[in-house]
Short mmCIF file of C-alpha atoms and ligand atoms in Angstrom, two decimals:
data_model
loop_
_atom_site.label_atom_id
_atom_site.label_comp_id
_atom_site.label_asym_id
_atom_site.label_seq_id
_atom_site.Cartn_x
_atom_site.Cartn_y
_atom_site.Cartn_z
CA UNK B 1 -23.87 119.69 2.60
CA UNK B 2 -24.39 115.79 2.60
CA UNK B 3 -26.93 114.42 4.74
CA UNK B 4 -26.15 111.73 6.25
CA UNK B 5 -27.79 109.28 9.07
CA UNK B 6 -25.28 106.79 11.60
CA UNK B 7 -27.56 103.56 12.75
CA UNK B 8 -25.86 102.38 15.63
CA UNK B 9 -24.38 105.33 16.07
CA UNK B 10 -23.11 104.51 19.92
CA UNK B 11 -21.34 101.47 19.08
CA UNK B 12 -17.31 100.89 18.16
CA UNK B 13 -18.31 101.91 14.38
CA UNK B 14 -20.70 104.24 14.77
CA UNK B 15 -18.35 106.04 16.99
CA UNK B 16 -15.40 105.75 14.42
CA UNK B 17 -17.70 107.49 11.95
CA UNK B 18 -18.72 110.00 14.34
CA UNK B 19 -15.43 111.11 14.89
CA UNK B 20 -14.75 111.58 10.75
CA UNK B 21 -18.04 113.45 10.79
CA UNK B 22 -16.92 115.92 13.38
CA UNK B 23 -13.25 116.19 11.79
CA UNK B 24 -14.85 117.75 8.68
CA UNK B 25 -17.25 120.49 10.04
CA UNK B 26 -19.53 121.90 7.57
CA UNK B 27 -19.50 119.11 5.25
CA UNK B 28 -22.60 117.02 7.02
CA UNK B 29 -25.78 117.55 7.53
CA UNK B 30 -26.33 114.80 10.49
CA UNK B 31 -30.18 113.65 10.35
CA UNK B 32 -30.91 110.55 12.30
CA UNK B 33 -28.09 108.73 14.83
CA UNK B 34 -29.56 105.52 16.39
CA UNK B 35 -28.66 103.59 19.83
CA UNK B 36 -29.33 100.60 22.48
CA UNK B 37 -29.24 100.98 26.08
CA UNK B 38 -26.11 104.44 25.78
CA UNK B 39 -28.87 107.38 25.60
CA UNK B 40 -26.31 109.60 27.74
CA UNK B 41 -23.80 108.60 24.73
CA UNK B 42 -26.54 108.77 21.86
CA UNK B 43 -27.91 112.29 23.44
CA UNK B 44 -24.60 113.85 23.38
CA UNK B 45 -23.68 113.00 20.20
CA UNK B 46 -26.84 114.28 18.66
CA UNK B 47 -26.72 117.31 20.22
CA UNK B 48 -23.25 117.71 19.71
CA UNK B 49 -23.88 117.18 15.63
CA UNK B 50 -26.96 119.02 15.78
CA UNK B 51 -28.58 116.07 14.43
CA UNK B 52 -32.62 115.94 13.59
CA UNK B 53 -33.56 113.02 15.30
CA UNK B 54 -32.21 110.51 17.82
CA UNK B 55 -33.34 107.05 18.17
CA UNK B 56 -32.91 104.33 20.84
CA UNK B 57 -34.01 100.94 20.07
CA UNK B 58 -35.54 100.26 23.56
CA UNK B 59 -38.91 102.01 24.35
CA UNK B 60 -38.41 101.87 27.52
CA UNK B 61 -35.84 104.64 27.51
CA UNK B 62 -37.50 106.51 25.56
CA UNK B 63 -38.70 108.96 28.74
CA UNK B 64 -34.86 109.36 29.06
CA UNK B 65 -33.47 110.12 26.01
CA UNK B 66 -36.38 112.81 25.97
CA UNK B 67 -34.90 114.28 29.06
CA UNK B 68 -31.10 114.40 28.18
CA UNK B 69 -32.06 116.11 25.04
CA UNK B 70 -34.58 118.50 26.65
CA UNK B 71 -34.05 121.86 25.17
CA UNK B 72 -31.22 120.51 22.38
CA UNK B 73 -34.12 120.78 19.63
CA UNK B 74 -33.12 117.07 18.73
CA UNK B 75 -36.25 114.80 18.19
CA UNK B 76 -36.85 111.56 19.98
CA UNK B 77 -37.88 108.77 19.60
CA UNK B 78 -37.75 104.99 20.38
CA UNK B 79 -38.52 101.32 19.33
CA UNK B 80 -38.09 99.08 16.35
CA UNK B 81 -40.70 101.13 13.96
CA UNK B 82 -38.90 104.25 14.85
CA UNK B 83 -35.07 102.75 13.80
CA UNK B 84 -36.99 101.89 10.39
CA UNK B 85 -38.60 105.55 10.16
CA UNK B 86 -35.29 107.37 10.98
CA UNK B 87 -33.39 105.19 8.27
CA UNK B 88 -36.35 106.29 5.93
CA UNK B 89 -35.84 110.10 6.73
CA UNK B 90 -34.16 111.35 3.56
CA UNK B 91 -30.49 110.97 3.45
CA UNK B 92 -27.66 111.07 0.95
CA UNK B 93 -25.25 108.64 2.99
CA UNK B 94 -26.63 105.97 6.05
CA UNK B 95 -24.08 104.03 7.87
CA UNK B 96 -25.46 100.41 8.72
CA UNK B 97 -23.50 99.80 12.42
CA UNK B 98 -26.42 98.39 14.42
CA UNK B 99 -25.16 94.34 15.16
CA UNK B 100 -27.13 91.88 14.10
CA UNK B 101 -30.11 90.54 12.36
CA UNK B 102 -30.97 93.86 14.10
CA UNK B 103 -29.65 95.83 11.53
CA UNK B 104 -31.33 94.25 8.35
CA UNK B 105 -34.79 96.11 8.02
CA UNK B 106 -32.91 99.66 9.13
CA UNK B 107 -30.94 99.34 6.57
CA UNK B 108 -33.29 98.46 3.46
CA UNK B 109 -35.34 101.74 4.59
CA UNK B 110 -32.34 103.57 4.14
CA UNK B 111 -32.14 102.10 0.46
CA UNK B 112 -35.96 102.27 -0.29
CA UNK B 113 -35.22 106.24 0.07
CA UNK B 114 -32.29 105.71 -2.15
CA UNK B 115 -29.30 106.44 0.30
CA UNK B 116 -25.42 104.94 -0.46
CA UNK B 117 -25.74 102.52 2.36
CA UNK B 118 -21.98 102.20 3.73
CA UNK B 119 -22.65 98.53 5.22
CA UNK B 120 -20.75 97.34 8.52
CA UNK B 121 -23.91 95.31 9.16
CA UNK B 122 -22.40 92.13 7.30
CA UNK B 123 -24.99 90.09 9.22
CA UNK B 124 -27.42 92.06 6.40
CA UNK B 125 -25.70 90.32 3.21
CA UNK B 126 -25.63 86.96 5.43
CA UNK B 127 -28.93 86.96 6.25
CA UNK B 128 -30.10 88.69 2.94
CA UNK B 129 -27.58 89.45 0.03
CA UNK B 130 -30.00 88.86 -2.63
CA UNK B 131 -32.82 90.94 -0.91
CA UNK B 132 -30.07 93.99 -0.09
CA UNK B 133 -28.77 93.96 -3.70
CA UNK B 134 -32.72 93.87 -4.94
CA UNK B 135 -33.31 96.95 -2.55
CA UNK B 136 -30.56 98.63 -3.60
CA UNK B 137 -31.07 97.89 -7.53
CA UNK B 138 -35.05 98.89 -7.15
CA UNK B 139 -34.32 102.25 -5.95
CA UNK B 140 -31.06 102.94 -7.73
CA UNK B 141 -29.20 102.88 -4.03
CA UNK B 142 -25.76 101.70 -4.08
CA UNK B 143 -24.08 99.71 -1.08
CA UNK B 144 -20.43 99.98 0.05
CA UNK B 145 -18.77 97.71 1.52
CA UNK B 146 -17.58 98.79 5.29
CA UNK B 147 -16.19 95.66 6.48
CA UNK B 148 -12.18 96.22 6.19
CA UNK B 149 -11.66 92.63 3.84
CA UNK B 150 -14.63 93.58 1.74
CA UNK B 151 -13.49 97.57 1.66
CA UNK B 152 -9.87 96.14 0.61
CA UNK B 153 -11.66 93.89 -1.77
CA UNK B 154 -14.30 96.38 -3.27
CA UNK B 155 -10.58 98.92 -3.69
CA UNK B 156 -8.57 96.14 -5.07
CA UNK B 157 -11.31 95.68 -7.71
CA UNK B 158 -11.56 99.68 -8.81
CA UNK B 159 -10.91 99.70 -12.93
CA UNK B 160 -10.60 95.75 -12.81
CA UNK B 161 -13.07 93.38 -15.20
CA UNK B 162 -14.77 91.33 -12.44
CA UNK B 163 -14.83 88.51 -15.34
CA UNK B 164 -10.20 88.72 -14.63
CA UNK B 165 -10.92 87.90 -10.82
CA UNK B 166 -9.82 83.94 -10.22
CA UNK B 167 -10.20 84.43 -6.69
CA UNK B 168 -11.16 86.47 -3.64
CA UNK B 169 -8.49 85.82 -0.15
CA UNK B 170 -9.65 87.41 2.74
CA UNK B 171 -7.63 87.09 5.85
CA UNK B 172 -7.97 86.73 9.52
CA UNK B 173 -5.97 87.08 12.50
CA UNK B 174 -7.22 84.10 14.43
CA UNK B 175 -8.16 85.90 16.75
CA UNK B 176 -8.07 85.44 20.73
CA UNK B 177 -7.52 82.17 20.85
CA UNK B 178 -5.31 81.44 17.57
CA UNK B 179 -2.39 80.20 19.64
CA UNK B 180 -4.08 78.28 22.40
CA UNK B 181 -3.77 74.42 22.34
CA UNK B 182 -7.25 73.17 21.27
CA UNK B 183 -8.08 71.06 24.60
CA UNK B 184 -8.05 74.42 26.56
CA UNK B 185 -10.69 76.16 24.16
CA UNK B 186 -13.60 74.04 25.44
CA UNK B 187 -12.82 76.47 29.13
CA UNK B 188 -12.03 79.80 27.45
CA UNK B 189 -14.53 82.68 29.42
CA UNK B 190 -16.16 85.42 27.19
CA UNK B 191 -13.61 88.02 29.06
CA UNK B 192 -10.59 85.77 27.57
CA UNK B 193 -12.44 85.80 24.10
CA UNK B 194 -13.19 89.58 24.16
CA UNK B 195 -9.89 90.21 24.02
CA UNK B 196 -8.74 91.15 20.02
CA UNK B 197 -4.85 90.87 19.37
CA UNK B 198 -4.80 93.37 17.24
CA UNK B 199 -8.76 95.25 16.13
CA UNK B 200 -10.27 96.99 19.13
CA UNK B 201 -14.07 96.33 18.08
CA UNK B 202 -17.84 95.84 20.01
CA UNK B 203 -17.56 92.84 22.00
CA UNK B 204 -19.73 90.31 19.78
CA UNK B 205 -17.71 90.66 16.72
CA UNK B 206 -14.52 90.40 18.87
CA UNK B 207 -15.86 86.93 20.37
CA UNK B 208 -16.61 86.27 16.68
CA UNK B 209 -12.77 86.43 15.77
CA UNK B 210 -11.94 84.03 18.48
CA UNK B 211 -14.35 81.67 17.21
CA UNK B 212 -14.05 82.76 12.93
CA UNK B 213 -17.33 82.93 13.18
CA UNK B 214 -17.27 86.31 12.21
CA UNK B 215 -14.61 85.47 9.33
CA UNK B 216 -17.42 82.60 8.41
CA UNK B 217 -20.56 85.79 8.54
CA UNK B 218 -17.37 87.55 5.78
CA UNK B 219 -16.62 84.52 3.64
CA UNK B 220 -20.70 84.65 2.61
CA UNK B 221 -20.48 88.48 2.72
CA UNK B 222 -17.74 88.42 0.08
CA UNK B 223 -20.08 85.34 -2.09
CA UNK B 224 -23.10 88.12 -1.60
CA UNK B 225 -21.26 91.21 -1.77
CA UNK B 226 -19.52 90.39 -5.31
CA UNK B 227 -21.10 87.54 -6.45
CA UNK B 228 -18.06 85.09 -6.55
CA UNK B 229 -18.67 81.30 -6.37
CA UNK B 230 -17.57 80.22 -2.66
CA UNK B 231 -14.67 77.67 -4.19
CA UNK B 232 -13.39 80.95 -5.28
CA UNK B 233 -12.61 82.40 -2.08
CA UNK B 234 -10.23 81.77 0.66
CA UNK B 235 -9.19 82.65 4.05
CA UNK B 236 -5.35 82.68 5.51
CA UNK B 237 -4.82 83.66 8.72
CA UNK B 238 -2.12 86.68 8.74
CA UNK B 239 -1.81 87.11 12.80
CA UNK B 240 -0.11 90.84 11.97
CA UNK B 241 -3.83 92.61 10.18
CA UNK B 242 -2.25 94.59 7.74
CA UNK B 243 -3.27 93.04 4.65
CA UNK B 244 -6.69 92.82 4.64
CA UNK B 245 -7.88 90.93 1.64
CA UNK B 246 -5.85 90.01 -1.62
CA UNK B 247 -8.08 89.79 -5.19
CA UNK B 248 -6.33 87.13 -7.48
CA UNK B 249 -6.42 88.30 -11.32
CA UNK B 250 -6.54 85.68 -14.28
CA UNK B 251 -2.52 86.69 -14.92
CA UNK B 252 -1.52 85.32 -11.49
CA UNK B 253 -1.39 88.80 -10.16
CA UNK B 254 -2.67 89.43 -6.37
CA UNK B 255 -3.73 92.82 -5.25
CA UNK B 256 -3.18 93.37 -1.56
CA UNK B 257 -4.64 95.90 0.40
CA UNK B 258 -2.75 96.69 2.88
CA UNK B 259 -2.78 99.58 5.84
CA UNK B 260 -3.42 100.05 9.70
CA UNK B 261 -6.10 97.71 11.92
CA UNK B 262 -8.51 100.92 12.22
CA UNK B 263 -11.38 101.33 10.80
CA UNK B 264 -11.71 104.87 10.22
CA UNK B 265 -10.04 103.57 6.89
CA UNK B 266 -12.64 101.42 5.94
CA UNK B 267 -15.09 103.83 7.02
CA UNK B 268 -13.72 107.07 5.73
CA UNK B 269 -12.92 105.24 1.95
CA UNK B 270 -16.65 104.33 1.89
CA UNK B 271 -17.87 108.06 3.44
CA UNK B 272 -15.75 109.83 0.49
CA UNK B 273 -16.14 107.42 -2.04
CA UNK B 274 -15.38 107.66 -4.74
CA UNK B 275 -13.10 109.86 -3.94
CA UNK B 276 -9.99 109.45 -1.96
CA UNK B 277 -9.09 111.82 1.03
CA UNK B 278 -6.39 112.57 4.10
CA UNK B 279 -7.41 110.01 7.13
CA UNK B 280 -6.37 110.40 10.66
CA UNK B 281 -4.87 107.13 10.28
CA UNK B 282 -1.55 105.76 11.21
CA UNK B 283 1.20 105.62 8.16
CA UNK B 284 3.07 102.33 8.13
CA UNK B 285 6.30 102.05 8.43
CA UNK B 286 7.27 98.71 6.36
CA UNK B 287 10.55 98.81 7.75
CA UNK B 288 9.54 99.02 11.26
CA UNK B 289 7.24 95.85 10.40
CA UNK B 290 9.89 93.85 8.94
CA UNK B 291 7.46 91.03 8.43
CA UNK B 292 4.51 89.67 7.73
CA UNK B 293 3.53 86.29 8.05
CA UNK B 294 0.85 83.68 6.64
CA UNK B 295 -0.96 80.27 7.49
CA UNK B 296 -3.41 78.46 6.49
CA UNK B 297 -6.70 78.40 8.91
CA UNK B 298 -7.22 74.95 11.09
CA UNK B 299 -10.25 73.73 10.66
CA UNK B 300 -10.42 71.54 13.53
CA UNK B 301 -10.08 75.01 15.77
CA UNK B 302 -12.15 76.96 13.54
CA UNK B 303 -15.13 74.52 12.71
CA UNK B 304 -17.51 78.29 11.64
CA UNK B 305 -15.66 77.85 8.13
CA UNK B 306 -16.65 74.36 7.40
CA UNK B 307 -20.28 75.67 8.40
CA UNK B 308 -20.51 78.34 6.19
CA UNK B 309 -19.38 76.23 3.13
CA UNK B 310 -22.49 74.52 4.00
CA UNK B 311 -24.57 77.34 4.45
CA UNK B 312 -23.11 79.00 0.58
CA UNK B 313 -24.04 75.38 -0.76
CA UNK B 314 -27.38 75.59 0.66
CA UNK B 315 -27.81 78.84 -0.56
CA UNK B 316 -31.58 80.96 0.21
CA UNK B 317 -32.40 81.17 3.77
CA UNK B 318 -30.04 79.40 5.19
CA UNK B 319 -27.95 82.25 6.00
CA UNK B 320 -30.76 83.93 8.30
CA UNK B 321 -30.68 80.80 10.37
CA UNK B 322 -26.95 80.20 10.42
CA UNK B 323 -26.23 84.05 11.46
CA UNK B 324 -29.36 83.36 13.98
CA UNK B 325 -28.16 80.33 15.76
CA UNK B 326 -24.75 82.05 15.95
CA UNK B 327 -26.39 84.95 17.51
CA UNK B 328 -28.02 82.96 20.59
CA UNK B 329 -25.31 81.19 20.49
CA UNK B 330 -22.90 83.73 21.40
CA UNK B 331 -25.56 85.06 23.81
CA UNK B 332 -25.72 81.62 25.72
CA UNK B 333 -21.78 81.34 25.80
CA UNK B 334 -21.83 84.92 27.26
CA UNK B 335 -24.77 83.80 29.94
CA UNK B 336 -22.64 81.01 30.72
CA UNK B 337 -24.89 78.29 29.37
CA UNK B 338 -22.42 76.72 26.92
CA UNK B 339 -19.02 76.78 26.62
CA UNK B 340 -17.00 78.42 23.78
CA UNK B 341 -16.58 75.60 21.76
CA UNK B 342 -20.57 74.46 22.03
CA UNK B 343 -21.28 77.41 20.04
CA UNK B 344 -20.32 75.81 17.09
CA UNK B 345 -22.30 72.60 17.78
CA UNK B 346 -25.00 74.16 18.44
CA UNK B 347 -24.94 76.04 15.26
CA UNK B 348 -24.43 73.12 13.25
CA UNK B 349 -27.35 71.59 14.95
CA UNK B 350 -29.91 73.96 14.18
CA UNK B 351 -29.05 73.55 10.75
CA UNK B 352 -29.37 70.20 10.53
CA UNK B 353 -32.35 70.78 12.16
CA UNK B 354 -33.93 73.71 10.07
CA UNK B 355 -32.46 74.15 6.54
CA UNK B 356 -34.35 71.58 4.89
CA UNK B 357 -37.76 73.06 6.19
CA UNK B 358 -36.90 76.79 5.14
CA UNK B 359 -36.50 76.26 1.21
CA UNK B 360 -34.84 78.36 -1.04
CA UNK B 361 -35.27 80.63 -3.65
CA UNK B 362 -33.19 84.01 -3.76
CA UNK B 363 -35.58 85.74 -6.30
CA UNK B 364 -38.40 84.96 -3.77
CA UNK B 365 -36.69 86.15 -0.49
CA UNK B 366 -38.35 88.76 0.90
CA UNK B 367 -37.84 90.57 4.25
CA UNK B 368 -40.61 88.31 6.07
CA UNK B 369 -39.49 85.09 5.11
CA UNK B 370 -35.66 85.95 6.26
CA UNK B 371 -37.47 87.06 9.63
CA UNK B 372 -39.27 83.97 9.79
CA UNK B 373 -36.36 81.90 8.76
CA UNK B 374 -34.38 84.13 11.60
CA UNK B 375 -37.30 83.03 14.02
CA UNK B 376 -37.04 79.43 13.71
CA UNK B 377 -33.73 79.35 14.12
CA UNK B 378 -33.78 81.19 17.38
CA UNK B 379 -36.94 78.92 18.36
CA UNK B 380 -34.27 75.63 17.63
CA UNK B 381 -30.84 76.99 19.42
CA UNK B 382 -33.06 77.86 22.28
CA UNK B 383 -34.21 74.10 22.30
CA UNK B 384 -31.07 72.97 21.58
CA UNK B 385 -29.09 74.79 24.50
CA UNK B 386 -31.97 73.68 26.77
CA UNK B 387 -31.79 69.93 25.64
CA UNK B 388 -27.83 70.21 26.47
CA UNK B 389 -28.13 71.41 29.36
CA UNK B 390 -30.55 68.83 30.90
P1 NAD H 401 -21.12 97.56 18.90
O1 NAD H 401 -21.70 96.50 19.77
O2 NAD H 401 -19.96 98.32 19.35
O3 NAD H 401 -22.27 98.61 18.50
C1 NAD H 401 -23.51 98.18 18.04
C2 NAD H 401 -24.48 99.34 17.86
O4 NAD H 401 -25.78 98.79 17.54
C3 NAD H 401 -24.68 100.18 19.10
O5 NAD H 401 -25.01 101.50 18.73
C4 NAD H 401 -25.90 99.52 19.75
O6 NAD H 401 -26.61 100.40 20.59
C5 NAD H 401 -26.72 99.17 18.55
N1 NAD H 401 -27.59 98.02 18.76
C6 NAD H 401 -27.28 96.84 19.36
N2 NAD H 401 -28.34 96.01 19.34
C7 NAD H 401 -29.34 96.66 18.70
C8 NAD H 401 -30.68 96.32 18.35
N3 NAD H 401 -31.21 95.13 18.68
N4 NAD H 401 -31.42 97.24 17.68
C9 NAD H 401 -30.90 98.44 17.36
N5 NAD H 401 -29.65 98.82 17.67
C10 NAD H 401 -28.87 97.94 18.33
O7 NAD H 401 -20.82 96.85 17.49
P2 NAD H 401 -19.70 97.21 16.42
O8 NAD H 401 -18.45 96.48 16.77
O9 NAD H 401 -19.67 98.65 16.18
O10 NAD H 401 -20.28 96.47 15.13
C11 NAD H 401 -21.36 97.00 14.39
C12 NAD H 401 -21.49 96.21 13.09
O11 NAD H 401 -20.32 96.43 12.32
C13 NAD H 401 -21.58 94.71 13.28
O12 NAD H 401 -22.39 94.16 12.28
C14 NAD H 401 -20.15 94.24 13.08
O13 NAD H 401 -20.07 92.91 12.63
C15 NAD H 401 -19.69 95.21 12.02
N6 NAD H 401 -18.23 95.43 12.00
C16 NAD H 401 -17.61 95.96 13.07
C17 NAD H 401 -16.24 96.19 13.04
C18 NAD H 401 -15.54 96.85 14.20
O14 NAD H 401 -14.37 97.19 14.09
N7 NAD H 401 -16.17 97.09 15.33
C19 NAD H 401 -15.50 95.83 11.91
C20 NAD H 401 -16.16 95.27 10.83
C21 NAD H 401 -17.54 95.09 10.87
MG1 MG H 402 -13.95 92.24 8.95
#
């Protein structure tokens, strides 16, 4: 039996994986599952697994989670320290689902005690690519890819010479908001940019489409992930998600990976890997389709992928702040302090206002310094949505 832990086990992926887990009974050994605020959600599923320990991250709740697991054998526990100790608990297989920042020192315990970390958590290689690929190399972990561009990337590349890739394309559907005339952005409401055409995912990410924000957190992922030089990667919006990312070989040949908007794909490659096995996932019918369709992103409505060419160019810790402004600044779009299009200004203030104090060194980066660097960038968006608002 595998032994495997789910950290953020309540949320749209973690629930995905749950439910490949419990397809194949008698193949997993479930030893940690992790949650927020859901301990009714979190409790069942651990009890329902028969997993060792369950987490939530709040201490406050941890008197309830002890009560809805009373008698169920299942451990409990709560706070930050105990996400990192549960991730530590010896596994074969962790799945990194918290979102966040959140999810960065989780998931390097789960490599210091050598685990295949399947990685959803792509705000880990923002923040941190260099320090998650140091982890991983120290303690002879491996990561794989969860995200579904850098899964259809990471499949597209299996028997390839990385040295025959020209370029990486990883698309996008535009999200929310892709057909919207630009002067009625500035008014869109979080419940309008919730709303995914096609992905049914946790709310931030799904706010993150609308803005390509998220597809900005991916286009750094993919730099991190498989070390290709930002110029060499590109993003085209293809409104129908079916291909999810195309590799470009030195022949002119693309490799498209192509297959349903659901994740259990993504998720159930990297849990079987590297083998290949039956998904309950939809077959497509090309015919049915009948097209798919191609353009090129607008940077005027998407101004996240300018910012994150800055952020690759400025390389270090640069990432922790970008991914940390975007963090408040989602949360002060969805508290109604700016609007959906101040996000990105705000963003691309606290840059301008923080990068050239936080240095850069990758070989140097350690998990303090990208907290730090996180820190100070929360410190400045707060200031900055404060100053705006005055
Ligand atoms: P979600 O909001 O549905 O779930 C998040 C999980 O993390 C929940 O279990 C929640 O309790 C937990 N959590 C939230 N804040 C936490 C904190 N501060 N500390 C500890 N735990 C915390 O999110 P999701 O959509 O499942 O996304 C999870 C990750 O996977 C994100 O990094 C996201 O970008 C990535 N991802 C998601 C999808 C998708 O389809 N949902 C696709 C690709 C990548
Ligand atoms: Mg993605």
């Amino acid at each position: 039996m595998r032994r495997i832990s789910v950290l953020g086990a309540t949320g749209s992926i973690g629930q995905n994986t749950l439910d490949l887990v419990a397809r194949a009974p008698g193949e997993f050994d479930v030893v940690a599952l992790t949650g927020g605020r859901n301990v009714a959600r979190l409790a069942e599923d651990a009890r329902r697994l028969g997993a060792e320990i369950a987490v939530t991250a709040h201490e406050d709740l941890l008197e309830d989670l002890r009560a809805a697991l009373a008698g169920s054998g299942v451990e409990a526990a709560a706070g930050q320290g105990a996400l990192v100790e549960a991730a530590s608990r010896p596994a074969d297989w962790v799945m990194s689902a918290i979102v966040g920042a959140a999810g960065l020192a989780p998931g390097l315990a789960a490599l210091g005690q050598g685990a295949t970390l399947a990685l959803a958590n792509k705000e880990s290689m923002v923040c941190a690519g260099p320090l998650v690929m140091a982890t991983a190399q120290r303690h002879g972990a491996r990561v794989l890819p969860v995200d579904s561009e850098h899964s259809a990337v990471f499949q597209a590349l299996v028997g390839e010479d990385m040295a025959a890739v020209e370029r990486v394309i990883i698309t996008a559907s535009g999200g929310a908001f892709r057909d919207w005339p630009l002067e009625r952005l500035a008014h869109a409401t979080p419940a309008e940019a919730a709303t995914h055409p096609n992905w049914d995912m946790g709310q931030r990410i799904t706010i993150d489409s609308a803005s390509m924000f998220n597809k900005a957190l991916e286009v750094i992922e993919t730099k991190e992930f498989f070390g290709m030089p930002p110029e060499r990667i590109e993003v085209v919006i293809h409104p129908e998600s079916l291909i999810h990312a195309l590799v470009g070989f030195a022949d002119g040949a693309l490799m498209a990976h192509v297959g349903p908007p659901d994740m259990r794909h993504a998720i159930g490659y990297a849990l079987n890997w590297p083998e290949r096995r039956a998904l309950p996932v939809a077959r497509l019918d090309l015919a049915a389709i009948g097209q798919m369709t191609f353009r090129a992103p607008d940077l005027a409505r998407y101004p996240a992928l300018r910012l994150a060419r800055d952020v690759m160019a400025a390389g270090g810790l640069s990432g922790a702040a970008f991914n940390a402004a975007k963090e408040c600044a989602l949360d002060g779009f969805l508290a109604g302090r700016i609007g959906f299009t101040g996000m990105a200004g705000v963003v691309e203030e606290v840059l301008d206002r923080v990068c050239a104090r936080l240095g850069h060194n990758d070989a140097a980066m350690d998990l303090d310094k990208v907290l730090a660097a996180d820190h100070l960038a929360r410190h400045e968006a707060e200031r900055v949505m404060t100053e705006r608002a005055a």
